[in-house]
Short mmCIF file of C-alpha atoms in Angstrom, two decimals:
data_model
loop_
_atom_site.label_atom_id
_atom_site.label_comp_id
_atom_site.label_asym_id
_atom_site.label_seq_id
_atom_site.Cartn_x
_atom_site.Cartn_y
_atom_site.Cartn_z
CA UNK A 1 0.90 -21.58 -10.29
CA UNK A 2 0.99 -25.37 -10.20
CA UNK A 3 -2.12 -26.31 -10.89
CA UNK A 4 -3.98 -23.16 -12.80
CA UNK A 5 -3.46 -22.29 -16.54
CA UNK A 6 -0.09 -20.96 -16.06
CA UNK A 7 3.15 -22.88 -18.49
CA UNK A 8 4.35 -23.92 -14.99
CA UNK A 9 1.81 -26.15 -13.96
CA UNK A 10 2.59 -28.36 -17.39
CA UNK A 11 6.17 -28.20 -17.39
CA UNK A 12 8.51 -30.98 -16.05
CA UNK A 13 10.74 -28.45 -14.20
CA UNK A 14 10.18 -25.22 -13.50
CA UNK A 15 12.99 -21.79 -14.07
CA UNK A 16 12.85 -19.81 -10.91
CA UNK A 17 16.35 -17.54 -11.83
CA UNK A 18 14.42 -14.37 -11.65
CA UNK A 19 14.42 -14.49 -8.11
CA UNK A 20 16.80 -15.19 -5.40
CA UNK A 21 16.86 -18.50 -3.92
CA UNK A 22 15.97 -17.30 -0.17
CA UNK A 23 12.80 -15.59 -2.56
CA UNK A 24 12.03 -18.79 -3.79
CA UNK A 25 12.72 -21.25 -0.42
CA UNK A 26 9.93 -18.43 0.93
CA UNK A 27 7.00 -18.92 -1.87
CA UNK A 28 7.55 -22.61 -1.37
CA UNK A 29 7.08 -22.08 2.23
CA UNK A 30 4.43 -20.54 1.92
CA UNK A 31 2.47 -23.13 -0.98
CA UNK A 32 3.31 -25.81 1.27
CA UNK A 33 2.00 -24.42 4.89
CA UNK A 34 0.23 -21.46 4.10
CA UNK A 35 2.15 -19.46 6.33
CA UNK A 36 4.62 -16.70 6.08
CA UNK A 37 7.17 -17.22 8.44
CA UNK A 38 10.62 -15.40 9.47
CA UNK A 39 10.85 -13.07 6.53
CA UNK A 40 13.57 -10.11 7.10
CA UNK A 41 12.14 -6.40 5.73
CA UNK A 42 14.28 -6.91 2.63
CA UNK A 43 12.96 -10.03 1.51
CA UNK A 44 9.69 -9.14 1.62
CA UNK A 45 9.24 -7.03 -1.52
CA UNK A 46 10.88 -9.54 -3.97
CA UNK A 47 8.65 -12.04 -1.87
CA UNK A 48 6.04 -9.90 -2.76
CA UNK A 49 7.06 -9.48 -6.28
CA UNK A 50 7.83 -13.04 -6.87
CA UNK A 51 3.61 -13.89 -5.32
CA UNK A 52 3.03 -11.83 -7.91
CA UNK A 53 4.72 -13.08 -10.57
CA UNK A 54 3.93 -17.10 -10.30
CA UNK A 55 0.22 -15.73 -9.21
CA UNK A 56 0.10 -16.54 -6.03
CA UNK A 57 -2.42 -13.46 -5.10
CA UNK A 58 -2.90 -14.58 -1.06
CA UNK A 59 0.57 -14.44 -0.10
CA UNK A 60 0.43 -11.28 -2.19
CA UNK A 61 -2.05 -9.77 -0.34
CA UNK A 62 -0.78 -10.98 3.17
CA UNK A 63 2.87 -9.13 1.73
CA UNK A 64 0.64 -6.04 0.99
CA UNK A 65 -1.26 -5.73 4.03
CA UNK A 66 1.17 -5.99 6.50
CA UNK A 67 3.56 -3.39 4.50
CA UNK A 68 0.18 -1.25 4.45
CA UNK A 69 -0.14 -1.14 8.18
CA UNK A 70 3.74 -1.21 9.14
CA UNK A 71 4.65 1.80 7.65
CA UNK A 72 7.18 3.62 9.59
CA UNK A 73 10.46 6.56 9.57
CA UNK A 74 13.13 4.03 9.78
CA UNK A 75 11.49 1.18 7.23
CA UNK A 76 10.00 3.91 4.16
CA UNK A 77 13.05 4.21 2.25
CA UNK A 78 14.14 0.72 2.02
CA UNK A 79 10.79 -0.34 1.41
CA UNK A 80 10.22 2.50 -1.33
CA UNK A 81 13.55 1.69 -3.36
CA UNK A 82 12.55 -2.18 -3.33
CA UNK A 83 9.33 -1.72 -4.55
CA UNK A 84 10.94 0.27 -7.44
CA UNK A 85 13.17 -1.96 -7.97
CA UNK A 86 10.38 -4.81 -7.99
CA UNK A 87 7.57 -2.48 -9.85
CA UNK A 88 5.27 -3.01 -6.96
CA UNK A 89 3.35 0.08 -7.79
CA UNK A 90 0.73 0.16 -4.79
CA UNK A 91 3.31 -0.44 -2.39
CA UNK A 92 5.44 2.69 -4.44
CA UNK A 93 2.80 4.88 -4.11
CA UNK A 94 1.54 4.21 -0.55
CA UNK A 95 5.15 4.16 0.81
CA UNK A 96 5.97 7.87 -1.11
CA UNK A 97 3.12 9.44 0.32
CA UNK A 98 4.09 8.29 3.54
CA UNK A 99 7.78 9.60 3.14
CA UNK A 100 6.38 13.38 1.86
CA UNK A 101 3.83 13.41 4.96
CA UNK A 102 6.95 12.17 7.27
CA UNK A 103 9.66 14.22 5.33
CA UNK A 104 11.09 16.20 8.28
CA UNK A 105 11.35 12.69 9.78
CA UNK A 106 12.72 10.43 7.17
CA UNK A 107 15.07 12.12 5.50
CA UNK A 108 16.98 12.39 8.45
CA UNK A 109 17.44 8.42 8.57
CA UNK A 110 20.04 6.09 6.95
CA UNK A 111 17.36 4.43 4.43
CA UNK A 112 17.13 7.95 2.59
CA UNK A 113 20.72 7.59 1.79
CA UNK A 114 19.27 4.60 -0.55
CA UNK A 115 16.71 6.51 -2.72
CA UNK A 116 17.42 7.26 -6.17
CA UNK A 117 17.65 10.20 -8.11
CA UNK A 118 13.86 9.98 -9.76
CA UNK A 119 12.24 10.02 -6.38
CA UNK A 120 14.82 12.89 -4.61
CA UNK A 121 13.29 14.78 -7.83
CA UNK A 122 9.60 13.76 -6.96
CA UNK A 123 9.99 14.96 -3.12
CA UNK A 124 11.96 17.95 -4.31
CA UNK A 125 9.26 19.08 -6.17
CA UNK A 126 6.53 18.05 -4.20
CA UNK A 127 3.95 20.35 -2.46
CA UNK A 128 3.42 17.37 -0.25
CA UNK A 129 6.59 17.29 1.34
CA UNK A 130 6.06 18.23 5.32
CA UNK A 131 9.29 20.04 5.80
CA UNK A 132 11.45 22.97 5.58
CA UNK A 133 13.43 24.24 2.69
CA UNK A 134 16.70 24.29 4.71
CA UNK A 135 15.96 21.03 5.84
CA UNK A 136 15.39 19.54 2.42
CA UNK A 137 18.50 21.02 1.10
CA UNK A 138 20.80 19.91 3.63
CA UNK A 139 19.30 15.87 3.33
CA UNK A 140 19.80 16.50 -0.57
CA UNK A 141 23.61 17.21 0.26
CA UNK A 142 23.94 14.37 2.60
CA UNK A 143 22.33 12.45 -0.39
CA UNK A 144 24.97 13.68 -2.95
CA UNK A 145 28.02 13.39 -0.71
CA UNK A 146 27.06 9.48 0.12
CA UNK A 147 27.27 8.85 -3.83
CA UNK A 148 30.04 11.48 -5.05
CA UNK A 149 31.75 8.57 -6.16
CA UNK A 150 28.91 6.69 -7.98
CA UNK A 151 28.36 8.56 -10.94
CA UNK A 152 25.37 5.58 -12.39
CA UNK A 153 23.36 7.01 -9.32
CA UNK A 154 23.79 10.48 -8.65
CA UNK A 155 23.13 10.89 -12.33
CA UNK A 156 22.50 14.00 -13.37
CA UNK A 157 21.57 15.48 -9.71
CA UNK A 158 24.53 17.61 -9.38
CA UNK A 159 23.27 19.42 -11.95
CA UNK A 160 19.50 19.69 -10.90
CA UNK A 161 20.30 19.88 -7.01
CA UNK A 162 22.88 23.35 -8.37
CA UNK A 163 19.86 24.83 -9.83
CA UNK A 164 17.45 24.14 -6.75
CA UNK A 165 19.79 25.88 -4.58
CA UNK A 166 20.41 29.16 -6.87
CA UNK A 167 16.78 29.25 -6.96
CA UNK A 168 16.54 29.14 -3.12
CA UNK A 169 19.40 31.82 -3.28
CA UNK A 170 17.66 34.54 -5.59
CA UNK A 171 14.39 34.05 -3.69
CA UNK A 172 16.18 34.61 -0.69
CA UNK A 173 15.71 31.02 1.15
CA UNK A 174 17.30 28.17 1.77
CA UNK A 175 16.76 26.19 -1.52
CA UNK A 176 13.21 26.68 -2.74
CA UNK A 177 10.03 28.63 -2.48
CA UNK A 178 6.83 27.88 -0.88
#
């Protein structure tokens, strides 16, 4: 960053507002010892994004492969809905596969309560998702109820979640065939 081809390693000072400052205190931890050192679960996507973005590709990598290899029920969600929020596509992917494999699992935890509509959609409609119809349907409700009031985040799911279950009703299950 400081010393490649990038504007930054030119310029007299250099604009960091994209990220929080905890973000930033942890990338110039990290240029300085070369260690990453008591970083929470939440800060370590926009840690991750913010490597990413000033170039810093090892603490990058060190981010990615630990999130790789600590996968778990209670962390998925959290760590899914950052990386969207951050565009940290491998992490994305890796994490939602992990969540429809896990499904009977994870949507039973708090962090589910976080998702947003676009990726209820994408388990909804998954053939990947491990678990049961009735299951599904009642984590979808517990979804809707948490945001009733937040009408920027439930979107238009009241409309689409409706449909799922009349579906489930004329087939004769519990919200959906398969």
């Amino acid at each position: 960053m400081f010393l490649g081809s990038m504007r930054e390693s030119s310029a007299d000072e250099v604009e960091a507002g994209t990220f929080a400052a905890p973000t930033m205190r942890h990338l110039l931890r990290f240029l300085y010892s070369g260690q990453v050192t008591e970083v929470d679960l939440e800060d370590l996507v926009p840690l991750m994004a913010c490597a990413d973005h000033y170039g810093v590709s090892k603490l990058r990598d060190i981010i990615g492969d630990h999130l790789q290899k600590f996968v778990s029920l209670d962390t998925a969600c959290t760590v899914l809905a950052l990386a969207r929020s951050y565009q940290q596509h491998a992490v994305q992917e890796r994490y939602l596969a992990f969540i429809l494999t896990h499904a009977q699992e994870v949507l039973r935890t708090e962090g589910f309560l976080h998702l947003d509509e676009e990726v209820l959609r994408i388990i909804l409609l998954s053939d990947r998702a491990r678990i049961e119809e009735i299951e599904l349907f009642k984590a979808l409700v517990r979804w809707y109820r948490h945001w009733a009031q937040d009408k920027a985040k439930v979107g238009d799911a009241h409309g689409w979640i409706s449909e799922r279950a009349e579906a489930g009703a004329a087939e004769g299950g519990g919200g959906g065939s398969d």
